[in-house]
Every structure is written in structure tokens, then in C-alpha cells.
CSV table of C-alpha atoms in Angstrom, one decimal:
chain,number,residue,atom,x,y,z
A,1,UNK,CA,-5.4,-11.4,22.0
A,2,UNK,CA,-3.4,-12.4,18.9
A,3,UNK,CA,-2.2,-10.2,16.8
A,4,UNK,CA,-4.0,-10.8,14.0
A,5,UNK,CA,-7.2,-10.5,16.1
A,6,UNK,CA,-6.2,-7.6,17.6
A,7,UNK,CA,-4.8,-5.5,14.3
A,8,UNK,CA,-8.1,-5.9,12.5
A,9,UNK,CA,-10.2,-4.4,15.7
A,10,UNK,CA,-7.4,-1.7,15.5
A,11,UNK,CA,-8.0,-0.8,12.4
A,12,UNK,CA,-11.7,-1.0,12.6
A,13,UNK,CA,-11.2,1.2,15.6
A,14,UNK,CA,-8.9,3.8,13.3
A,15,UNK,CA,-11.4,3.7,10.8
A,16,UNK,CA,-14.1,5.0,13.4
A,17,UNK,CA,-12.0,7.5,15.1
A,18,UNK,CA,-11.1,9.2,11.2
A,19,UNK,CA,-15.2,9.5,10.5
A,20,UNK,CA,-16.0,10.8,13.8
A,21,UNK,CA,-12.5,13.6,12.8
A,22,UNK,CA,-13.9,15.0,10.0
A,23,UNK,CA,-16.8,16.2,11.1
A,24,UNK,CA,-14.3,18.8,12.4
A,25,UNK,CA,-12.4,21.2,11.0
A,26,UNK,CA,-8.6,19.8,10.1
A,27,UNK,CA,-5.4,21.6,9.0
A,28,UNK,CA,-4.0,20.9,5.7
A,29,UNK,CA,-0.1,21.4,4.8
A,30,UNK,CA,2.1,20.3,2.4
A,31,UNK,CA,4.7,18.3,2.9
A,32,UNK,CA,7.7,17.9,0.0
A,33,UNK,CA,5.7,19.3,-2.5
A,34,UNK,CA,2.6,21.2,-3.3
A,35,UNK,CA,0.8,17.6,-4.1
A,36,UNK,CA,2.6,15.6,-1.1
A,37,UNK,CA,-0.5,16.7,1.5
A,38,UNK,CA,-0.7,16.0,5.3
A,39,UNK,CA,-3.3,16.6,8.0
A,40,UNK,CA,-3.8,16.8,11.1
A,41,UNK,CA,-6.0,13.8,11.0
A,42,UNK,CA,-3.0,11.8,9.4
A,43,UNK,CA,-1.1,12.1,12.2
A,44,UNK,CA,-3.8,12.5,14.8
A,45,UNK,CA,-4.7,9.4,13.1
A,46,UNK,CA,-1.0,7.7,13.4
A,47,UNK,CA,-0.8,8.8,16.8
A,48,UNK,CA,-4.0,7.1,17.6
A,49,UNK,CA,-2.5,3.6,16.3
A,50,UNK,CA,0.8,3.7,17.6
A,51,UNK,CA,-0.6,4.8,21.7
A,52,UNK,CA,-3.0,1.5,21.5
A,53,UNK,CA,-0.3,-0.8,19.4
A,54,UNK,CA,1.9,0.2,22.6
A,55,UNK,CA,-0.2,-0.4,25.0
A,56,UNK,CA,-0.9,-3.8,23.9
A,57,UNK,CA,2.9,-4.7,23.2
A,58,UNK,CA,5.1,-2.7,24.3
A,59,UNK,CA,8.3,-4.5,23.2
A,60,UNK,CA,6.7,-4.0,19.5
A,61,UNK,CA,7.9,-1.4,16.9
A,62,UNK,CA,6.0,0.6,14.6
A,63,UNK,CA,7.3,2.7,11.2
A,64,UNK,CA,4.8,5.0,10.0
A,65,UNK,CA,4.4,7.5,7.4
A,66,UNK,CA,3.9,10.7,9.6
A,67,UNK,CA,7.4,10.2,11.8
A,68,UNK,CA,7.0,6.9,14.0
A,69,UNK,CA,10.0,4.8,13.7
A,70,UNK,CA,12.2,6.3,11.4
A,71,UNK,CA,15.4,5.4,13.8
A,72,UNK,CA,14.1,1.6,12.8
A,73,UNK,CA,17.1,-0.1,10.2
A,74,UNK,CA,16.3,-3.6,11.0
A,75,UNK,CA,13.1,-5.6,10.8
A,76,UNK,CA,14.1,-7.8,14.0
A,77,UNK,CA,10.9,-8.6,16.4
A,78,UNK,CA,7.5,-7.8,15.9
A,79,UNK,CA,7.4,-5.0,13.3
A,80,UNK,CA,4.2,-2.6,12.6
A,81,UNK,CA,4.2,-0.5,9.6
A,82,UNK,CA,1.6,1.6,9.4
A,83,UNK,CA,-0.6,4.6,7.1
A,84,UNK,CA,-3.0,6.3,9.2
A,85,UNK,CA,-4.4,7.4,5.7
A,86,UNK,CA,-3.5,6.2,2.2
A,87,UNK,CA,-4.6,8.4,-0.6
A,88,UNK,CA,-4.8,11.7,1.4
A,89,UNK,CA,-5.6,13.9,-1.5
A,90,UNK,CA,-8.4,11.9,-2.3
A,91,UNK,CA,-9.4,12.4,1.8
A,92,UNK,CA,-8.7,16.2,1.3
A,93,UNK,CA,-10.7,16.4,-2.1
A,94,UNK,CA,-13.4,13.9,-1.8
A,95,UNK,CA,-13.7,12.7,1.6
A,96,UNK,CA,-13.2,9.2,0.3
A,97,UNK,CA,-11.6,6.7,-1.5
A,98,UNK,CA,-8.6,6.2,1.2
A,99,UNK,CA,-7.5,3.8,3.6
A,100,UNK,CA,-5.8,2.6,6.8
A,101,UNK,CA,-3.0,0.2,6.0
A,102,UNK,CA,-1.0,-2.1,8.6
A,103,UNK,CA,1.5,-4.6,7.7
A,104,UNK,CA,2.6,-6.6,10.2
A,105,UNK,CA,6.3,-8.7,10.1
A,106,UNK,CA,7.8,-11.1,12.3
A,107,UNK,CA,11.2,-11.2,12.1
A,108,UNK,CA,11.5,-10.2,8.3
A,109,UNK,CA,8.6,-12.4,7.2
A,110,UNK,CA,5.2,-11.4,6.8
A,111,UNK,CA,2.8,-12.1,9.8
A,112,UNK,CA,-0.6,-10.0,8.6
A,113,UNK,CA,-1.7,-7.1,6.5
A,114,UNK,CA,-4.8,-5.4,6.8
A,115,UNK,CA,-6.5,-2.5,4.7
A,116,UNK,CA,-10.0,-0.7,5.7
A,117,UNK,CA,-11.6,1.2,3.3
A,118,UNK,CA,-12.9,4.0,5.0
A,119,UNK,CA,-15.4,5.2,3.7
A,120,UNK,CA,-17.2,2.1,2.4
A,121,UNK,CA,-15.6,0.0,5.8
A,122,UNK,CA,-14.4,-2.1,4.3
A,123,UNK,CA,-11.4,-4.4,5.8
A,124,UNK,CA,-9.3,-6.7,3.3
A,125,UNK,CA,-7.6,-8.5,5.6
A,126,UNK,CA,-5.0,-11.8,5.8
A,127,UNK,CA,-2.7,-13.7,7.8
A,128,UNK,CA,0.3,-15.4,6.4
A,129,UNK,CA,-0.5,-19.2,5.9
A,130,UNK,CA,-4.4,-18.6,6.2
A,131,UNK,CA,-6.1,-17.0,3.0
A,132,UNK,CA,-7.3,-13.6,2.9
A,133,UNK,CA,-10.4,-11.8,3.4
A,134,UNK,CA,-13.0,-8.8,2.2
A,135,UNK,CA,-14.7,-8.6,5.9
A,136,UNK,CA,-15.8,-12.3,6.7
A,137,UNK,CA,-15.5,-13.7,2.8
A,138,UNK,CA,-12.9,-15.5,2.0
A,139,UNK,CA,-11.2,-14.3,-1.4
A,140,UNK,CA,-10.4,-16.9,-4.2
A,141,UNK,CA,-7.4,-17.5,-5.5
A,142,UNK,CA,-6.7,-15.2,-8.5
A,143,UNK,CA,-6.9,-16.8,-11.9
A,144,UNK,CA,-4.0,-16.0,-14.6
A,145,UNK,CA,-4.7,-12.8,-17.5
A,146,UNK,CA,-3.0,-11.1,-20.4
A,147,UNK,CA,-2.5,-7.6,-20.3
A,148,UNK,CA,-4.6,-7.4,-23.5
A,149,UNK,CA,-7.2,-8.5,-21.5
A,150,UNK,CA,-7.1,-7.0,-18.3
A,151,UNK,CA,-7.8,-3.9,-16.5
A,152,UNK,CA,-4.1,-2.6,-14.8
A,153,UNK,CA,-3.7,0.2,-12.4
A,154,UNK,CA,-1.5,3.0,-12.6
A,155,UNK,CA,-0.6,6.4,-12.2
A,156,UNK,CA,-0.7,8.3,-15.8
A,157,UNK,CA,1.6,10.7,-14.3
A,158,UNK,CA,4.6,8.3,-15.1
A,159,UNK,CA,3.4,7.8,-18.3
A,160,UNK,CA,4.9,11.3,-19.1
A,161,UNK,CA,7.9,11.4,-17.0
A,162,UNK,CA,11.2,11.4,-18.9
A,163,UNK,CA,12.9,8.7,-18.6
A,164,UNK,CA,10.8,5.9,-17.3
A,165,UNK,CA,7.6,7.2,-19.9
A,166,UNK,CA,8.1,5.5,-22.5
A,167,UNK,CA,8.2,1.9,-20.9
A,168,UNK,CA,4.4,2.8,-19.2
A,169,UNK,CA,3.5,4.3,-22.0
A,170,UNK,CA,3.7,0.4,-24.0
A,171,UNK,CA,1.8,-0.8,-20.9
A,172,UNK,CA,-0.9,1.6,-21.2
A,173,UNK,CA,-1.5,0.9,-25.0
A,174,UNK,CA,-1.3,-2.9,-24.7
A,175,UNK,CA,-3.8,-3.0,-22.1
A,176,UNK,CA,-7.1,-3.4,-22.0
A,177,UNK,CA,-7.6,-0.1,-20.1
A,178,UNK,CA,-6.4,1.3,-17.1
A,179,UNK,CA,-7.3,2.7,-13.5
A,180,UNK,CA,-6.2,4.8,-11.6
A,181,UNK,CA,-7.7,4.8,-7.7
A,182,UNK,CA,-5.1,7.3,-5.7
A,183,UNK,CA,-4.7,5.0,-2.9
A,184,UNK,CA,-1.5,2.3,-3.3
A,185,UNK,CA,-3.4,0.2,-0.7
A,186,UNK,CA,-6.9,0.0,-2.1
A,187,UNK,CA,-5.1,-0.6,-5.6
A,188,UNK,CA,-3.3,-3.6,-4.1
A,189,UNK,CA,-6.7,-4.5,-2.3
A,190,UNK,CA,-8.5,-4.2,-5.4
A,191,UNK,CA,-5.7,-6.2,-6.9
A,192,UNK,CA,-6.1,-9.0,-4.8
A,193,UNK,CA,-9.9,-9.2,-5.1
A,194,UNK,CA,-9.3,-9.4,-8.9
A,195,UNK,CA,-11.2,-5.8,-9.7
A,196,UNK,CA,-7.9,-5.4,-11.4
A,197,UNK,CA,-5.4,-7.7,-12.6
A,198,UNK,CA,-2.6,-5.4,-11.8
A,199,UNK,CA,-1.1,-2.4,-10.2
A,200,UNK,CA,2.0,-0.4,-10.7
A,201,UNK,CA,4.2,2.1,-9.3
A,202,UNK,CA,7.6,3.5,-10.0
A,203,UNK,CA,8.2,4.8,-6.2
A,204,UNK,CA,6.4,3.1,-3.0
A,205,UNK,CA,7.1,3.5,0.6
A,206,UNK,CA,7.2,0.5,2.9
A,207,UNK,CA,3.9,2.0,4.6
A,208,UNK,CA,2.1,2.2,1.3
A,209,UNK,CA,2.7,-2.0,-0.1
A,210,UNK,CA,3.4,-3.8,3.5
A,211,UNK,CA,0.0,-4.6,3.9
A,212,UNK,CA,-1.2,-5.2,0.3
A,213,UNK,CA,2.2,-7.4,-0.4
A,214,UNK,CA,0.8,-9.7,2.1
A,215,UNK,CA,-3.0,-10.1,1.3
A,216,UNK,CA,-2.0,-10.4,-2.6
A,217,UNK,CA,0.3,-13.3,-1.6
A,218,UNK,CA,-2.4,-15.0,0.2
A,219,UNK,CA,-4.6,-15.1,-3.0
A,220,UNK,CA,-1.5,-16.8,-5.0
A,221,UNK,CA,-0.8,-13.2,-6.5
A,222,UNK,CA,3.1,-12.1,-7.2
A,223,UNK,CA,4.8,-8.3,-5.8
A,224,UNK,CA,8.5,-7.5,-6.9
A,225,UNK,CA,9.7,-4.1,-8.0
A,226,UNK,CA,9.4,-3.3,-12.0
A,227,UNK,CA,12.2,-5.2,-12.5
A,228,UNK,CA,11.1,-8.2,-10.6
A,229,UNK,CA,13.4,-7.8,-8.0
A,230,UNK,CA,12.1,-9.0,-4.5
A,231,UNK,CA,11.3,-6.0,-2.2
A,232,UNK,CA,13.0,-5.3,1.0
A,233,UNK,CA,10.0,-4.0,3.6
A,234,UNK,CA,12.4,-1.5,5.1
A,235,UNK,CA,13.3,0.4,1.8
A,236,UNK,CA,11.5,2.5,-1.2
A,237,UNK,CA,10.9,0.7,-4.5
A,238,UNK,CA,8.3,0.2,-7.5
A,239,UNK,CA,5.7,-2.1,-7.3
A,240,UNK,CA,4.5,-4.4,-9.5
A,241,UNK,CA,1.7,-6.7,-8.6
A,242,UNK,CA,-0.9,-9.1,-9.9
A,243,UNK,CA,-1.6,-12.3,-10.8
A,244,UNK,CA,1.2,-14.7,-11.4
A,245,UNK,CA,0.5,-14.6,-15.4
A,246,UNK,CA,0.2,-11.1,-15.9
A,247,UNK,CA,2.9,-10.0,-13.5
A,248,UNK,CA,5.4,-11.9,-16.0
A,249,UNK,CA,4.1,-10.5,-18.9
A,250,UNK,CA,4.3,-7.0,-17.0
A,251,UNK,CA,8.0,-7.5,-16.0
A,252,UNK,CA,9.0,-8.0,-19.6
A,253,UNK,CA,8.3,-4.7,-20.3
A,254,UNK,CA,10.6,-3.1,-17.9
A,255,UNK,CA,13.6,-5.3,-17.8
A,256,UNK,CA,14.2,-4.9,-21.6
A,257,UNK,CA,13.8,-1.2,-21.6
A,258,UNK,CA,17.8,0.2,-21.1
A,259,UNK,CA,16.5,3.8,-20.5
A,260,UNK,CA,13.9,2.6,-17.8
A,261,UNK,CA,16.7,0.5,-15.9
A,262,UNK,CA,18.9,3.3,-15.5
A,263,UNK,CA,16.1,5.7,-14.5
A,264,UNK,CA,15.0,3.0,-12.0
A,265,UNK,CA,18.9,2.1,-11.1
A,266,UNK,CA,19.0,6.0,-10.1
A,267,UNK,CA,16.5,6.2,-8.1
A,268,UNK,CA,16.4,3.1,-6.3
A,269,UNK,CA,19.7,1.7,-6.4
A,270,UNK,CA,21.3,-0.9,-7.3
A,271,UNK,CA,20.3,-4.9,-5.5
């Protein structure tokens, strides 16, 4: 079975395996912070994907968020990086609105993303080269907006962090309105469908924009960090995706800002 093939019936499979789990009881700690949640099912969850991912391919390797891979430096091979559940506050405080993401790379270059919606299952869904997908529909190619006209997503809680505020803060006012969905994946999803026109964040892991990175590509969408810099899979960054039109406009807004550079410079480094 391709890969391709084979990741979406995974992650079907994933999907199925996290509703039949909460009918039980699951532990809840926290991980760097009081906000930064895991649970058992998150890594029951991980484990579940990583057994059958080996199984199928055993040369392959696999990052993901709950401890898989983290000897991995290189993207050489067949790559899998995976989170069991995106948006696990919303999973701990509303049973929905998160997601199983997989990003697949060959070699560096992006082979196939997928992202199921749990609780509405959902799968948005594409391979490199081929379009992408909301289940069996194809996805049109996004058309161009203004932030004065479009919905953007992002997470107010950078609006009022020192340093990096006042840059969002222009965003937020110039838009339309703004979302906020607590799952990176379905706001890259939602991103590629067109629900929104853009999504933001000042600090991704590789297991939160793999997979959306890929599908928003495949609808003639743009990722980079803030600063629209080109993202390396294997690293931490801001993300900054929409359509092609909008994603300019957006970069504009963080590239001229001295005080948001250096905050981003700090955190992220230097390309």
C-alpha cells in the first residue's frame, strides 16, 4: 500500500481508537506549564501510530509530540511527524475541536499531510503534486484577500505579550475580525478550505504545521515564519499562512516592526 493510502486509513484508524478512549476515564498532567496539558490518550494515542507506522515500514522514522524521535536531526528517508492530538485543552475541556495531524517528508520535501477532525471525522488530506482534499472533495484553489476583508486566525494571547504585542495588535485592528480555534492543525485546515484567509502563530512545533504546510500548498496557499522566512520541518518557528495575497500583506506587518524582529530573533534565532 502507498503511503499516502496507507496514512489516511491510519489516521482514520487513530481517529477511531481516540472515540472509543474517552469513553474511559484518562489522566490529565501538565507538562511545562499549567496550560501545556497531556493525557494519557495523547500518548496512548502516539503510541498507537508509531506501533502500526512500524510495522508497515520499518526503515521509516517518526518525530512526535509525546517523545517519538527526538534523537532525529536530519530529515533523510521517509520521515513521519506526527500529533496524536492537536488542541488538547480543547480535548480536555470540550471533548472536541482537535485533531490528528501527520506530515509525511521524503527526503526533506514534502510527500503528504493529513489532518482528521475528530470529532466531526473529518480528514483534510493531500499529496504533494496531486491537490488536496476535505474527505473525497477536492478543494479549490484559494482566491487572493485583503486583511480588511478577511477573517484571520490567531491567538489573542500574543496580542498582549511584551514585545511582539504590538505588531498583532495592528493585525487584529486591520482585520476584518478574527478566530481563534485552539488547534494549529484545524486552523491550517480551515485555512486551506478558505473558512479563513489566514492563520498565525509566534511559536509552532514541527508536529503542529507539517501537515497543514503541505495541504495549504496544494490549494496554491503560501507558509513561512512571520518574517517570511521559509520553515525548516525539523525546527520551532512562527507561522504565517494563507492565501498568496494576504500572506504578503501579513508579512509587512512584522518585518518592519524593529521590536518584533528582535523578540522573534530571540526566540527563534537567527536564519
Amino acid at each position: 500500500m502507498e503511503i499516502y493510502e496507507f496514512g489516511q486509513r491510519l489516521i482514520r484508524e487513530a481517529g477511531d481508537f481516540i472515540r472509543l478512549r474517552m469513553k474511559k476515564d484518562f489522566r490529565i498532567d501538565a507538562k511545562l506549564n499549567p496550560n501545556d496539558l497531556v493525557t494519557d490518550v495523547d500518548r496512548e494515542t502516539e503510541t498507537y501510530i508509531y506501533d502500526r507506522i512500524l510495522e508497515k515500514y520499518p526503515d521509516h522514522r517518526i518525530i512526535g509530540e509525546e517523545g517519538h524521535g527526538t534523537d532525529i536531526e536530519d530529515t533523510e528517508g521517509v520521515l513521519w511527524i506526527v500529533d496524536p492530538i492537536d488542541g488538547t485543552l480543547n480535548f480536555v475541556h470540550q471533548l472536541q475541536n482537535f485533531a490528528v495531524s501527520i506530515g509525511v517528508y521524503v527526503d526533506g520535501r514534502p510527500h503528504c499531510g493529513m489532518i482528521l477532525d475528530v470529532m466531526n471525522d473529518h480528514l483534510y488530506h493531500a499529496k504533494s503534486g496531486e491537490g488536496a482534499f476535505k474527505d473525497d472533495i477536492r478543494l479549490t484553489p484559494l482566491e487572493d484577500t485583503d486583511l480588511a476583508h478577511s477573517l484571520v486566525s490567531l491567538n489573542s494571547n500574543w496580542v498582549v505579550r511584551e514585545g511582539i504585542g504590538q505588531a498583532f495588535t495592528k493585525v487584529v485592528r486591520e482585520a476584518r475580525s478574527t478566530r481563534s480555534y485552539g488547534s494549529a492543525a484545524l486552523d491550517m485546515a480551515f485555512t486551506a478550505t478558505g473558512i479563513v484567509s489566514a492563520t498565525l502563530f509566534y511559536r509552532l512545533h514541527p508536529w503542529d504545521y507539517s501537515a497543514g504546510m503541505i495541504i495549504i500548498s496544494e490549494v496554491g496557499g503560501r507558509t513561512t515564519n512571520l518574517l517570511g522566512e521559509e520553515i525548516d520541518v525539523l525546527k520551532k518557528d512562527s507561522i504565517l499562512a494563507g492565501n498568496q495575497a494576504i500572506h504578503g500583506e501579513l508579512v509587512g506587518y512584522f518585518d518592519s516592526d524593529a521590536s518584533f524582529i528582535e523578540s522573534h530573533r530571540r526566540t527563534h534565532g537567527e536564519k
